[in-house]
Amino acid sequence: MLEELLREQAPQVLAALVRRYGDFDACEDAVQEALLAASLQWPGEGVPDNPRGWLITVASRRRIEVLRNEVARARREETVAAWAPPEPGASDDDSLTLLMLCCHPELTAQSQVALTLRAVGGLTTGEIARAFLVPEATIGQRISRAKAKLKGARFALPPASEQPERLVAVLHVLYLIFNEGYTASSGASLHRVELSAEAIRLTRQLHALLPDDGEVAGLLALMLLTDARRPARTTPDGSLVPLPEQDRALWDAAAIAEGTELIASTLRTAPIGAYQLQAAIAAVHDSAARAEETEWREILMLYELLETTAPGPMVTLNRIVAVAMVHGPAAGLSQLDAVDPALADHHRVAAVRAHLLELSGDEPAARQAYELAARLTQSIPEQRYLQDRASRLSAGPR
């Protein structure tokens, strides 16, 4: 498919130009013009034998044209004569460098996400805006500000001492992109498949570049094992189906097998990290043929280890669910009161409380908690699910 081919080639072409000419912003504009030219010409003329070389050549010509207009005539003649288009190939280091550049520490997380999707993912500004349900102008401004901050940045891998920290940022951005695609934070649809699919594609590329990095492999396994359940997460009308009620025959068996093999191999050979532990938890869920067969004690053990490795309020919340499944809802409810106050208004806390109250038999209190959770979330499928759970319970005394 032409669109997929262009999206795949875009980051490699951009990396080649930035390495040769510098100025991320101007090179990105040149690449976009080359992609537009390809989308207009290739359907009629056919895809060239070397599509990347074609795109690099066209983009380079456009970049040189702009440079010619920016410098004095005498300097232009000397400089342009010395500039030959870069070689069509782009090294693996270029792909990794581009990812790390998009996740530069001077950029905000929102800008890192937008720039990664634009420069590395090949999504248009409009596609990114529609995925995040924000005006196109807003995304455009984020990308413009990000490119302006990177204007003087050198296109090279950061020093060895900074690379681990920058890789952490890259993984975090990919994780954010996947999560927003798998469970949209707002809007009428539970999924934004274009985002989760793009996150998986980019993480696959990163794993190919860094096959021995345990956290890269762990993140890819986590995405595969989680996304495998997507076909069963909604009904035909888009309503949410919780994990225990999903038809597991609809899960993607190939993705589960790939993710399970990947995390099993990684845990044997690499130092344990947070993404690996989350992938291991997902693998335990996916290995259960029925919800009743889920090994909750193993999941609780993994969450306890995860809370030690990468503590956070959401990790604690998920561990409390596991505590309730192993030791009973009363044990979970007693720990829920100690959750980080910063999450007090988060719908997940109210939803977990509602679920545990329902398990304990306190239907009136559960109903109130479900109603509160429905009011707090901006996701329409989640709202409908939570309101439906509330309506199934007896009102009881108010």
Coordinates of C-alpha atoms in Angstrom, one line a residue:
M1 CA 0.0 0.0 0.0
L2 CA 1.4 3.4 -1.1
E3 CA 0.5 5.2 2.1
E4 CA 2.3 2.6 4.3
L5 CA 5.4 2.6 2.1
L6 CA 5.7 6.4 2.3
R7 CA 5.1 6.3 6.1
E8 CA 7.8 3.7 6.5
Q9 CA 10.3 5.6 4.3
A10 CA 9.7 9.1 5.8
P11 CA 11.8 8.8 9.0
Q12 CA 14.7 7.3 7.0
V13 CA 14.6 10.1 4.5
L14 CA 14.4 12.8 7.2
A15 CA 17.3 11.2 9.1
A16 CA 19.5 11.3 5.9
L17 CA 18.7 14.9 5.2
V18 CA 19.2 16.2 8.8
R19 CA 22.5 14.3 9.0
R20 CA 23.7 16.0 5.8
Y21 CA 22.2 19.5 6.0
G22 CA 21.2 20.1 9.6
D23 CA 18.1 22.3 10.5
F24 CA 15.5 19.8 11.5
D25 CA 12.6 22.1 10.6
A26 CA 13.7 22.9 7.1
C27 CA 14.6 19.3 6.3
E28 CA 11.2 18.1 7.6
D29 CA 9.5 20.6 5.2
A30 CA 11.6 19.3 2.3
V31 CA 10.7 15.7 3.2
Q32 CA 7.0 16.5 3.3
E33 CA 7.2 18.0 -0.2
A34 CA 9.0 14.9 -1.5
L35 CA 6.3 12.7 0.1
L36 CA 3.6 14.8 -1.6
A37 CA 5.3 14.6 -4.9
A38 CA 5.5 10.8 -4.6
S39 CA 1.9 10.5 -3.6
L40 CA 1.0 12.4 -6.8
Q41 CA 3.5 10.8 -9.2
W42 CA 3.8 7.1 -8.1
P43 CA 0.2 6.0 -8.7
G44 CA 0.5 6.9 -12.3
E45 CA 4.2 6.3 -13.0
G46 CA 4.7 3.4 -10.7
V47 CA 6.9 3.0 -7.6
P48 CA 10.6 3.4 -8.4
D49 CA 13.0 0.6 -7.8
N50 CA 14.6 2.5 -5.0
P51 CA 11.8 4.5 -3.4
R52 CA 14.0 5.8 -0.5
G53 CA 16.7 7.0 -3.0
W54 CA 14.0 8.8 -5.0
L55 CA 12.6 10.5 -2.0
I56 CA 16.0 11.6 -0.7
T57 CA 16.9 13.0 -4.1
V58 CA 13.7 15.0 -4.4
A59 CA 13.9 16.2 -0.8
S60 CA 17.6 17.1 -1.2
R61 CA 16.8 19.2 -4.3
R62 CA 14.1 21.0 -2.5
R63 CA 16.4 21.7 0.5
I64 CA 19.1 23.0 -1.8
E65 CA 16.6 25.2 -3.5
V66 CA 15.7 26.8 -0.2
L67 CA 19.3 27.2 0.7
R68 CA 20.0 28.9 -2.6
N69 CA 17.3 31.4 -1.7
E70 CA 18.8 32.0 1.7
V71 CA 22.4 32.8 1.0
A72 CA 24.2 35.4 -1.1
R73 CA 24.8 34.5 -4.7
A74 CA 28.6 34.2 -4.5
R75 CA 28.4 32.1 -1.4
R76 CA 25.5 30.1 -2.9
E77 CA 27.6 29.1 -5.9
E78 CA 30.5 27.8 -3.8
T79 CA 28.4 26.0 -1.2
V80 CA 25.8 24.3 -3.4
A81 CA 28.6 23.0 -5.7
A82 CA 30.0 21.2 -2.7
W83 CA 26.7 19.6 -1.7
A84 CA 25.9 16.3 -3.3
P85 CA 22.7 14.6 -2.3
P86 CA 23.3 12.1 0.6
E87 CA 23.6 8.5 -0.1
P88 CA 20.1 6.8 -0.3
G89 CA 20.8 4.4 2.5
A90 CA 20.2 5.4 6.1
S91 CA 22.0 3.6 8.9
D92 CA 20.4 2.0 11.9
D93 CA 22.1 4.7 14.0
D94 CA 20.1 7.3 12.0
S95 CA 16.8 5.8 13.0
L96 CA 17.8 5.7 16.6
T97 CA 19.3 9.2 16.5
L98 CA 16.0 10.5 15.1
L99 CA 14.0 8.9 17.8
M100 CA 16.3 10.3 20.5
L101 CA 16.2 13.7 18.9
C102 CA 12.4 13.8 18.9
C103 CA 12.6 12.9 22.7
H104 CA 15.1 15.7 23.5
P105 CA 14.9 16.5 27.2
E106 CA 14.2 20.2 26.4
L107 CA 10.8 19.3 24.9
T108 CA 7.7 18.7 26.9
A109 CA 6.2 15.2 26.9
Q110 CA 3.3 16.4 24.7
S111 CA 5.8 17.9 22.2
Q112 CA 7.9 14.7 22.2
V113 CA 4.8 12.6 21.4
A114 CA 3.6 14.9 18.6
L115 CA 7.1 15.3 17.0
T116 CA 7.7 11.5 17.2
L117 CA 4.5 10.8 15.5
R118 CA 5.2 13.4 12.8
A119 CA 8.9 12.8 12.1
V120 CA 9.3 9.1 12.9
G121 CA 5.8 7.8 12.5
G122 CA 5.0 9.8 9.4
L123 CA 1.6 10.9 10.5
T124 CA 0.3 14.2 9.3
T125 CA -0.5 17.0 11.6
G126 CA -4.2 16.4 10.9
E127 CA -4.0 12.7 11.7
I128 CA -2.2 13.4 15.0
A129 CA -4.8 16.1 15.9
R130 CA -7.7 13.7 15.1
A131 CA -6.1 10.9 17.2
F132 CA -5.8 13.2 20.2
L133 CA -9.1 15.0 19.6
V134 CA -7.5 18.5 19.7
P135 CA -7.5 21.2 17.0
E136 CA -5.0 20.7 14.2
A137 CA -3.6 24.2 14.9
T138 CA -2.8 23.1 18.5
I139 CA -0.7 20.1 17.2
G140 CA 0.8 22.3 14.6
Q141 CA 2.0 24.8 17.2
R142 CA 3.4 22.0 19.4
I143 CA 5.4 20.6 16.5
S144 CA 6.6 24.1 15.4
R145 CA 7.7 24.9 18.9
A146 CA 9.5 21.6 19.2
K147 CA 11.3 22.0 15.9
A148 CA 12.3 25.5 16.8
K149 CA 13.9 24.3 20.0
L150 CA 15.8 21.6 18.1
K151 CA 17.0 24.1 15.4
G152 CA 20.5 24.2 16.8
A153 CA 20.6 20.6 18.0
R154 CA 23.3 18.4 16.4
F155 CA 22.0 15.4 14.5
A156 CA 24.0 12.7 16.4
L157 CA 23.5 10.2 19.1
P158 CA 23.8 11.8 22.6
P159 CA 27.0 11.1 24.5
A160 CA 27.2 7.6 25.8
S161 CA 26.6 8.9 29.3
E162 CA 23.3 10.4 28.3
Q163 CA 22.0 7.6 26.0
P164 CA 20.4 5.5 28.8
E165 CA 18.4 8.5 30.1
R166 CA 17.4 9.5 26.5
L167 CA 16.3 5.9 25.8
V168 CA 14.1 6.0 28.9
A169 CA 12.4 9.0 27.4
V170 CA 11.9 7.3 24.0
L171 CA 10.3 4.3 25.7
H172 CA 8.1 6.5 27.8
V173 CA 6.9 8.3 24.7
L174 CA 6.1 5.1 22.8
Y175 CA 4.3 3.8 25.9
L176 CA 2.2 7.0 26.1
I177 CA 1.3 6.7 22.4
F178 CA 0.3 3.0 22.8
N179 CA -1.8 3.7 25.9
E180 CA -3.7 6.6 24.3
G181 CA -4.4 4.3 21.3
Y182 CA -5.5 1.3 23.4
T183 CA -7.7 3.2 25.8
A184 CA -8.4 6.7 24.6
S185 CA -8.6 9.3 27.4
S186 CA -11.6 10.9 25.9
G187 CA -14.1 10.7 23.1
A188 CA -16.7 8.3 21.6
S189 CA -14.3 5.5 20.8
L190 CA -12.4 3.3 23.3
H191 CA -9.6 2.6 20.8
R192 CA -7.6 4.8 18.5
V193 CA -6.0 2.0 16.5
E194 CA -3.8 4.2 14.4
L195 CA -1.9 5.2 17.6
S196 CA -1.5 1.8 19.1
A197 CA -0.5 0.3 15.8
E198 CA 2.0 3.0 15.2
A199 CA 3.5 2.6 18.7
I200 CA 3.9 -1.2 18.1
R201 CA 5.5 -0.5 14.7
L202 CA 8.0 2.0 16.1
T203 CA 8.8 -0.2 19.1
R204 CA 9.4 -3.2 16.7
Q205 CA 11.9 -1.0 14.8
L206 CA 13.6 0.0 18.1
H207 CA 13.8 -3.6 19.2
A208 CA 15.5 -4.4 15.8
L209 CA 18.1 -1.7 16.5
L210 CA 18.6 -2.7 20.2
P211 CA 17.8 -6.4 20.4
D212 CA 19.7 -6.9 23.6
D213 CA 18.0 -4.2 25.6
G214 CA 15.6 -5.8 28.0
E215 CA 13.3 -2.9 28.5
V216 CA 12.9 -2.4 24.8
A217 CA 11.9 -6.0 24.4
G218 CA 9.7 -5.8 27.5
L219 CA 7.8 -2.8 26.1
L220 CA 7.3 -4.6 22.8
A221 CA 6.0 -7.7 24.6
L222 CA 3.7 -5.6 26.8
M223 CA 2.2 -3.9 23.7
L224 CA 1.7 -7.2 21.9
L225 CA 0.2 -9.0 24.9
T226 CA -2.1 -6.1 25.7
D227 CA -3.2 -5.3 22.1
A228 CA -4.0 -9.0 21.6
R229 CA -7.2 -8.5 23.7
R230 CA -8.4 -5.6 21.7
P231 CA -10.8 -7.5 19.4
A232 CA -12.8 -8.7 22.5
R233 CA -12.7 -5.3 24.4
T234 CA -15.8 -3.9 22.8
T235 CA -19.2 -5.1 21.5
P236 CA -20.3 -4.3 17.9
D237 CA -21.9 -1.0 19.2
G238 CA -18.6 0.1 20.8
S239 CA -19.5 -0.7 24.4
L240 CA -16.7 -1.7 26.7
V241 CA -16.3 -5.3 27.8
P242 CA -14.2 -5.8 31.0
L243 CA -11.4 -8.4 31.0
P244 CA -13.3 -11.1 33.0
E245 CA -16.2 -11.0 30.6
Q246 CA -14.3 -11.0 27.3
D247 CA -14.6 -13.8 24.8
R248 CA -11.1 -15.1 24.9
A249 CA -11.5 -16.9 21.6
L250 CA -11.4 -13.5 20.0
W251 CA -8.0 -12.7 21.4
D252 CA -5.1 -12.6 18.9
A253 CA -3.3 -15.9 19.5
A254 CA -0.4 -15.1 17.3
A255 CA 0.3 -11.8 19.1
I256 CA 0.0 -13.6 22.5
A257 CA 2.5 -16.3 21.4
E258 CA 5.0 -13.7 20.1
G259 CA 4.7 -11.6 23.2
T260 CA 4.9 -14.5 25.6
E261 CA 8.0 -15.9 23.9
L262 CA 9.6 -12.5 23.8
I263 CA 9.1 -11.7 27.5
A264 CA 10.1 -15.3 28.6
S265 CA 13.4 -15.0 26.7
T266 CA 14.0 -11.4 27.9
L267 CA 13.5 -12.3 31.6
R268 CA 16.1 -15.0 31.3
T269 CA 18.8 -12.9 29.7
A270 CA 18.3 -9.2 30.8
P271 CA 18.2 -7.3 34.0
I272 CA 14.6 -7.0 35.2
G273 CA 12.8 -3.7 34.4
A274 CA 9.4 -2.1 34.8
Y275 CA 8.2 -2.8 31.2
Q276 CA 9.3 -6.5 31.5
L277 CA 7.3 -6.9 34.7
Q278 CA 4.2 -5.3 33.2
A279 CA 4.6 -7.7 30.2
A280 CA 4.9 -10.6 32.5
I281 CA 1.7 -9.6 34.2
A282 CA 0.0 -9.3 30.8
A283 CA 1.3 -12.8 29.9
V284 CA -0.2 -14.3 33.0
H285 CA -3.6 -12.8 32.2
D286 CA -3.4 -13.9 28.6
S287 CA -2.4 -17.5 29.5
A288 CA -5.7 -18.1 31.4
A289 CA -8.2 -19.9 29.2
R290 CA -11.0 -18.6 31.5
A291 CA -11.1 -15.6 33.9
E292 CA -11.5 -18.0 36.8
E293 CA -8.2 -19.7 36.0
T294 CA -6.2 -16.5 36.3
E295 CA -3.1 -17.0 38.6
W296 CA -3.8 -14.0 40.8
R297 CA -1.1 -14.9 43.3
E298 CA 1.5 -14.8 40.6
I299 CA 0.1 -11.4 39.4
L300 CA 0.2 -10.1 43.0
M301 CA 3.8 -11.2 43.4
L302 CA 4.7 -9.4 40.1
Y303 CA 2.9 -6.2 41.1
E304 CA 4.8 -6.2 44.5
L305 CA 8.0 -6.5 42.6
L306 CA 6.9 -3.8 40.1
E307 CA 6.0 -1.5 43.0
T308 CA 9.5 -1.9 44.3
T309 CA 11.1 -1.4 40.9
A310 CA 9.0 1.5 39.6
P311 CA 6.6 2.8 42.3
G312 CA 3.7 4.9 41.3
P313 CA 0.0 5.5 42.2
M314 CA -1.4 3.4 39.2
V315 CA 0.9 0.5 40.1
T316 CA -0.3 0.7 43.6
L317 CA -3.9 0.7 42.5
N318 CA -3.4 -2.3 40.3
R319 CA -1.6 -4.1 43.1
I320 CA -4.6 -3.4 45.3
V321 CA -6.9 -5.1 42.8
A322 CA -4.6 -8.2 42.9
V323 CA -4.7 -8.1 46.7
A324 CA -8.5 -8.2 46.6
M325 CA -8.5 -11.1 44.2
V326 CA -6.2 -13.1 46.4
H327 CA -7.2 -12.1 49.9
G328 CA -10.8 -10.8 49.4
P329 CA -12.4 -7.4 48.7
A330 CA -12.2 -6.2 52.3
A331 CA -8.4 -6.5 52.2
G332 CA -8.4 -4.4 49.0
L333 CA -10.8 -1.8 50.3
S334 CA -8.7 -1.3 53.4
Q335 CA -5.6 -0.5 51.3
L336 CA -7.6 1.7 48.8
D337 CA -7.9 4.4 51.5
A338 CA -4.2 4.8 51.5
V339 CA -3.8 5.5 47.7
D340 CA -2.0 8.6 46.7
P341 CA -4.3 11.6 47.4
A342 CA -3.3 13.0 43.9
L343 CA -5.5 10.2 42.5
A344 CA -8.5 11.2 44.6
D345 CA -10.4 12.5 41.6
H346 CA -9.3 9.9 39.1
H347 CA -12.1 7.7 37.8
R348 CA -10.0 4.6 38.1
V349 CA -9.9 4.9 41.9
A350 CA -13.7 5.2 42.1
A351 CA -14.1 2.4 39.6
V352 CA -11.9 0.0 41.6
R353 CA -13.7 1.0 44.8
A354 CA -17.0 0.3 43.1
H355 CA -15.9 -3.1 41.9
L356 CA -14.6 -4.1 45.3
L357 CA -17.7 -2.9 47.1
E358 CA -19.8 -4.9 44.6
L359 CA -17.7 -8.0 45.3
S360 CA -18.2 -7.4 49.1
G361 CA -22.0 -7.3 48.6
D362 CA -22.4 -3.6 49.4
E363 CA -24.5 -2.8 46.4
P364 CA -25.8 0.7 47.4
A365 CA -22.2 1.9 48.1
A366 CA -21.0 0.2 44.9
R367 CA -23.7 2.0 42.9
Q368 CA -22.6 5.4 44.2
A369 CA -19.0 4.7 43.4
Y370 CA -19.8 3.5 39.9
E371 CA -21.8 6.7 39.3
L372 CA -18.9 8.8 40.6
A373 CA -16.5 7.0 38.3
A374 CA -18.8 7.6 35.3
R375 CA -18.8 11.3 36.1
L376 CA -15.1 11.5 36.4
T377 CA -14.1 9.9 33.1
Q378 CA -14.1 11.6 29.8
S379 CA -14.3 8.4 27.8
I380 CA -17.8 7.8 26.5
P381 CA -17.4 4.0 26.3
E382 CA -16.2 3.9 29.9
Q383 CA -19.0 6.2 31.0
R384 CA -21.6 3.9 29.4
Y385 CA -20.1 0.8 31.0
L386 CA -19.9 2.4 34.5
Q387 CA -23.4 3.8 34.3
D388 CA -24.6 0.4 33.2
R389 CA -22.9 -1.3 36.2
A390 CA -24.6 1.3 38.5
S391 CA -28.0 0.7 37.0
R392 CA -27.7 -3.1 37.6
L393 CA -27.4 -2.6 41.3
S394 CA -30.2 -1.8 43.7
A395 CA -30.4 1.8 44.6
G396 CA -30.7 1.1 48.4
P397 CA -30.8 3.9 51.0
R398 CA -29.2 7.2 50.0

